[in-house]
């Protein structure tokens, strides 16, 4: 069995202001780190509009299109921008996520990593925020449920920031378990343990600033993994953010590269137990370029070694 790598050069055409942490160089560093690995390399398609509309209303898509600048930048908020290439990039990012689900569910590959930007887990139903335009992980989960007819899908989000967008998009979805760990307090401020969704299918795991890999492992082993096993998803989607790394400039957790390898291996082992090893991982944050590259490589290396 193989691991797919889905990406597209269009994801480099989403440009942010000078000095912005969510920069083109992030994806260049990730792709460079994955060079030479024995991956099935796939050119990401553009998402179909229906893929986007599973989680965002048509009015939201129309707003993004109307605000797309012909040149320069359009400011959505203090963090989030549109450049002329942003929507193409976002449609490729969403398209990669959907195609990865198709490939994993068809058995063409065992698992897949989507090296994409803009990231997605902060995008709410009709609000772009936190560098994110479309909820890639949520729309991948919805595609698996509604298009492929899976009974249950889980999303595991280990980005250092709360996956408020994924939580919002899947709040009412009883067929999706969302497990999200985040530093708290930290932007965007949500992600308390008492935010559990309309059907008690959201598990928030706040982590204190200054904590490291040991605390993360304890919380995942005690709370996240038993919940994941009990839910018995047919597919696991990972929101793979690497900004909990000790070197990351945007947060104060102290995970090391091997912690990202550990959590990936654990999720893959559970996937092998309960859903034939079917995992789709989508890139979220990670803003120290060297730490991002090393952590993404360690993550993909574990996907490649995963049991089926
Ligand atoms: Zn983040």
XYZ file of C-alpha atoms and ligand atoms in Angstrom:
309
model
C 0.000 0.000 0.000
C 1.123 3.486 -0.661
C 0.860 7.029 0.609
C -0.320 9.749 -1.756
C 0.990 13.304 -1.752
C -1.491 15.756 -3.231
C -0.504 19.303 -4.033
C -0.636 21.924 -6.799
C 1.531 24.863 -7.830
C -1.588 27.057 -7.614
C -1.299 26.788 -3.822
C 1.822 28.968 -4.145
C -0.244 31.685 -5.867
C -2.051 32.713 -2.670
C 0.057 35.667 -1.557
C 0.011 37.404 1.820
C 1.652 40.689 2.917
C 5.413 40.819 3.598
C 6.166 39.429 7.033
C 2.910 37.472 7.245
C 3.531 34.087 8.893
C 1.274 32.173 6.454
C 3.635 32.712 3.534
C 4.357 31.013 0.215
C 7.697 29.756 1.559
C 5.883 27.456 4.006
C 4.653 25.181 1.245
C 7.953 25.395 -0.631
C 9.761 24.173 2.508
C 7.291 21.330 3.043
C 7.556 20.162 -0.576
C 11.333 20.360 -0.460
C 11.347 18.240 2.704
C 9.231 15.588 0.976
C 11.455 15.349 -2.113
C 12.871 11.901 -2.735
C 10.279 10.100 -0.614
C 8.536 7.148 -2.242
C 5.105 8.766 -2.504
C 2.363 8.591 -5.119
C 2.490 12.197 -6.304
C -0.866 13.546 -7.419
C -1.765 16.889 -8.992
C -4.645 18.269 -6.966
C -7.794 19.027 -8.971
C -9.912 22.115 -8.449
C -12.732 21.310 -6.043
C -16.207 21.209 -7.536
C -18.457 23.990 -6.320
C -20.668 21.326 -4.730
C -17.733 20.214 -2.574
C -17.469 23.734 -1.151
C -21.233 24.115 -0.796
C -21.430 21.067 1.482
C -20.058 23.274 4.254
C -20.277 26.905 3.088
C -23.327 28.766 1.722
C -23.380 30.054 -1.861
C -23.504 33.634 -0.537
C -20.118 33.117 1.130
C -18.540 31.869 -2.088
C -20.099 34.810 -3.965
C -18.621 37.254 -1.419
C -15.151 35.777 -1.858
C -15.453 36.000 -5.632
C -16.695 39.585 -5.478
C -13.848 40.620 -3.180
C -11.101 38.860 -5.137
C -8.721 41.644 -6.229
C -7.509 41.958 -9.830
C -4.178 43.019 -8.355
C -2.831 43.843 -4.915
C -4.524 42.475 -1.808
C -8.019 42.545 -0.345
C -8.073 42.591 3.454
C -10.710 40.318 5.007
C -9.451 40.845 8.555
C -6.147 41.623 10.255
C -4.916 38.072 9.557
C -6.687 37.020 6.387
C -6.155 38.305 2.855
C -7.168 37.637 -0.710
C -4.653 38.005 -3.527
C -5.538 37.479 -7.210
C -4.526 33.790 -6.954
C -6.169 33.057 -3.611
C -9.381 31.471 -4.798
C -7.593 29.208 -7.245
C -5.304 28.156 -4.399
C -8.254 27.569 -2.089
C -10.101 25.515 -4.718
C -6.959 23.384 -5.192
C -6.604 22.959 -1.413
C -10.213 21.829 -1.135
C -9.876 19.738 -4.283
C -6.815 17.966 -2.885
C -8.726 17.128 0.295
C -11.687 15.692 -1.620
C -9.533 13.773 -4.105
C -7.505 12.325 -1.224
C -10.716 10.963 0.284
C -11.650 9.423 -3.079
C -8.248 7.766 -3.441
C -8.172 6.371 0.096
C -11.752 5.102 -0.012
C -11.233 3.431 -3.407
C -8.220 1.600 -2.003
C -5.930 3.206 -4.570
C -3.691 4.265 -1.664
C -3.810 3.523 2.034
C -3.459 7.092 3.198
C -2.712 10.558 1.854
C -1.148 13.889 2.775
C -2.391 17.116 1.209
C 0.399 19.716 1.056
C -1.831 22.713 0.572
C -2.469 26.333 1.433
C -4.391 28.370 2.363
C -5.094 26.255 5.446
C -8.690 25.612 6.447
C -9.557 24.818 10.050
C -10.439 28.384 11.116
C -12.894 29.052 8.252
C -16.396 29.104 9.699
C -19.646 28.636 7.778
C -19.727 32.143 6.328
C -16.595 33.709 7.821
C -13.053 33.520 6.486
C -10.577 34.001 9.332
C -7.201 32.991 10.700
C -5.551 32.694 7.244
C -8.311 30.223 6.165
C -10.888 30.431 3.355
C -12.486 26.975 2.976
C -12.808 24.322 5.703
C -10.736 21.652 3.975
C -10.907 19.016 6.731
C -14.645 19.486 7.261
C -15.488 19.356 3.579
C -13.352 16.214 3.210
C -15.350 14.644 6.051
C -18.671 15.725 4.531
C -17.630 14.403 1.123
C -16.860 11.028 2.704
C -20.240 10.988 4.467
C -22.551 12.465 1.837
C -20.907 11.428 -1.434
C -19.411 8.080 -0.417
C -22.055 7.203 2.159
C -19.744 6.429 5.050
C -21.523 6.064 8.363
C -18.965 7.815 10.557
C -15.846 9.957 10.035
C -13.473 11.373 12.643
C -11.375 14.527 12.374
C -8.308 14.812 14.619
C -6.858 18.339 14.727
C -3.483 18.727 16.482
C -2.766 22.255 15.247
C -1.816 24.489 18.202
C -4.827 26.725 17.534
C -8.399 25.663 18.093
C -10.093 24.259 14.984
C -13.014 26.625 15.480
C -13.978 26.427 11.823
C -14.092 22.642 11.728
C -16.048 22.728 14.985
C -18.506 25.217 13.509
C -18.936 23.363 10.210
C -19.471 19.991 11.927
C -21.264 21.203 15.089
C -24.585 19.622 14.047
C -23.105 16.575 12.324
C -23.737 13.497 14.472
C -21.795 11.317 12.004
C -18.543 13.228 12.569
C -16.396 13.052 15.686
C -14.139 16.119 15.991
C -11.169 15.840 18.352
C -9.177 19.047 18.591
C -6.292 19.883 20.911
C -5.107 23.451 21.314
C -3.106 25.744 23.513
C -5.453 27.641 25.777
C -5.483 30.573 26.238
C -4.583 31.405 22.649
C -6.251 32.936 19.598
C -9.109 32.428 18.577
C -10.179 31.934 22.214
C -12.650 29.092 21.662
C -12.077 25.395 22.313
C -13.067 24.960 25.944
C -13.781 21.433 27.121
C -17.471 22.283 27.533
C -17.890 22.967 23.787
C -19.179 19.521 22.794
C -21.427 20.029 19.755
C -25.138 19.447 19.187
C -24.713 15.653 19.469
C -21.777 15.442 21.880
C -19.440 14.562 19.007
C -16.899 17.334 19.606
C -14.034 16.739 22.026
C -11.977 19.799 22.896
C -8.634 19.232 24.600
C -7.159 22.482 25.933
C -3.411 22.351 26.662
C -1.690 24.862 28.972
C 0.951 27.255 27.574
C 4.431 25.949 28.275
C 3.399 22.300 28.155
C 5.203 19.860 25.901
C 5.015 16.455 24.324
C 4.530 14.585 27.589
C 1.342 16.490 28.411
C 0.063 16.064 24.849
C 0.685 12.304 24.947
C -1.059 11.989 28.296
C -4.157 13.858 27.101
C -4.405 11.950 23.845
C -3.924 8.560 25.512
C -6.347 9.341 28.325
C -9.125 11.162 26.445
C -8.712 11.289 22.672
C -7.749 7.781 21.667
C -10.391 5.921 23.731
C -13.017 8.248 22.251
C -11.691 7.687 18.741
C -11.743 3.895 19.158
C -15.247 3.945 20.641
C -16.629 6.058 17.773
C -15.361 3.505 15.194
C -15.027 5.885 12.232
C -14.744 4.516 8.708
C -12.103 7.162 7.901
C -9.869 9.466 9.944
C -9.094 12.971 8.664
C -6.136 14.711 10.286
C -5.868 18.497 10.478
C -2.075 18.482 10.554
C -0.801 21.760 11.943
C 2.795 21.838 13.109
C 2.687 25.081 15.105
C 2.733 23.319 18.488
C 6.458 22.858 17.785
C 8.762 24.460 20.369
C 10.315 26.645 17.655
C 7.036 28.050 16.377
C 6.692 31.835 16.750
C 2.882 31.936 17.119
C 2.353 29.818 20.254
C 3.930 28.514 23.419
C 3.760 24.739 23.321
C 6.947 22.719 23.307
C 6.347 19.730 21.089
C 9.338 18.271 19.306
C 9.515 16.770 15.843
C 9.276 13.286 17.372
C 6.004 14.241 19.065
C 4.447 14.810 15.636
C 5.807 11.415 14.559
C 4.353 9.849 17.709
C 0.854 11.251 17.317
C 0.803 10.324 13.632
C 1.894 6.749 14.383
C -0.740 6.453 17.120
C -3.549 7.682 14.853
C -2.391 5.342 12.078
C -2.293 2.386 14.476
C -5.868 3.101 15.570
C -6.899 3.501 11.922
C -5.412 0.074 11.213
C -7.482 -1.388 14.069
C -10.804 0.133 13.117
C -10.918 1.360 9.509
C -8.379 -0.465 7.397
C -5.754 2.208 7.999
C -7.689 4.829 6.051
C -6.267 8.272 6.887
C -6.396 11.573 4.989
C -4.174 14.330 6.363
C -4.429 17.985 5.369
C -1.831 20.643 6.150
C -2.929 23.405 8.500
C -0.462 25.677 10.380
C 3.245 25.678 11.194
C 5.196 28.920 10.942
C 8.831 28.175 11.754
C 9.983 27.077 8.329
C 12.632 24.596 9.476
C 10.430 23.061 12.184
C 7.492 22.887 9.765
C 9.574 21.098 7.140
C 11.073 18.595 9.587
C 7.757 17.911 11.311
C 5.855 17.467 8.046
C 8.511 15.028 6.864
C 8.275 13.064 10.122
C 4.478 13.042 9.762
C 4.570 11.731 6.191
C 7.262 9.212 7.112
C 4.877 7.723 9.694
C 2.027 7.690 7.163
C 4.284 5.679 4.869
C 5.187 3.218 7.646
C 1.607 2.825 8.829
C 0.154 -0.663 9.164
C -2.956 -1.475 7.134
Zn -2.390 27.034 13.970
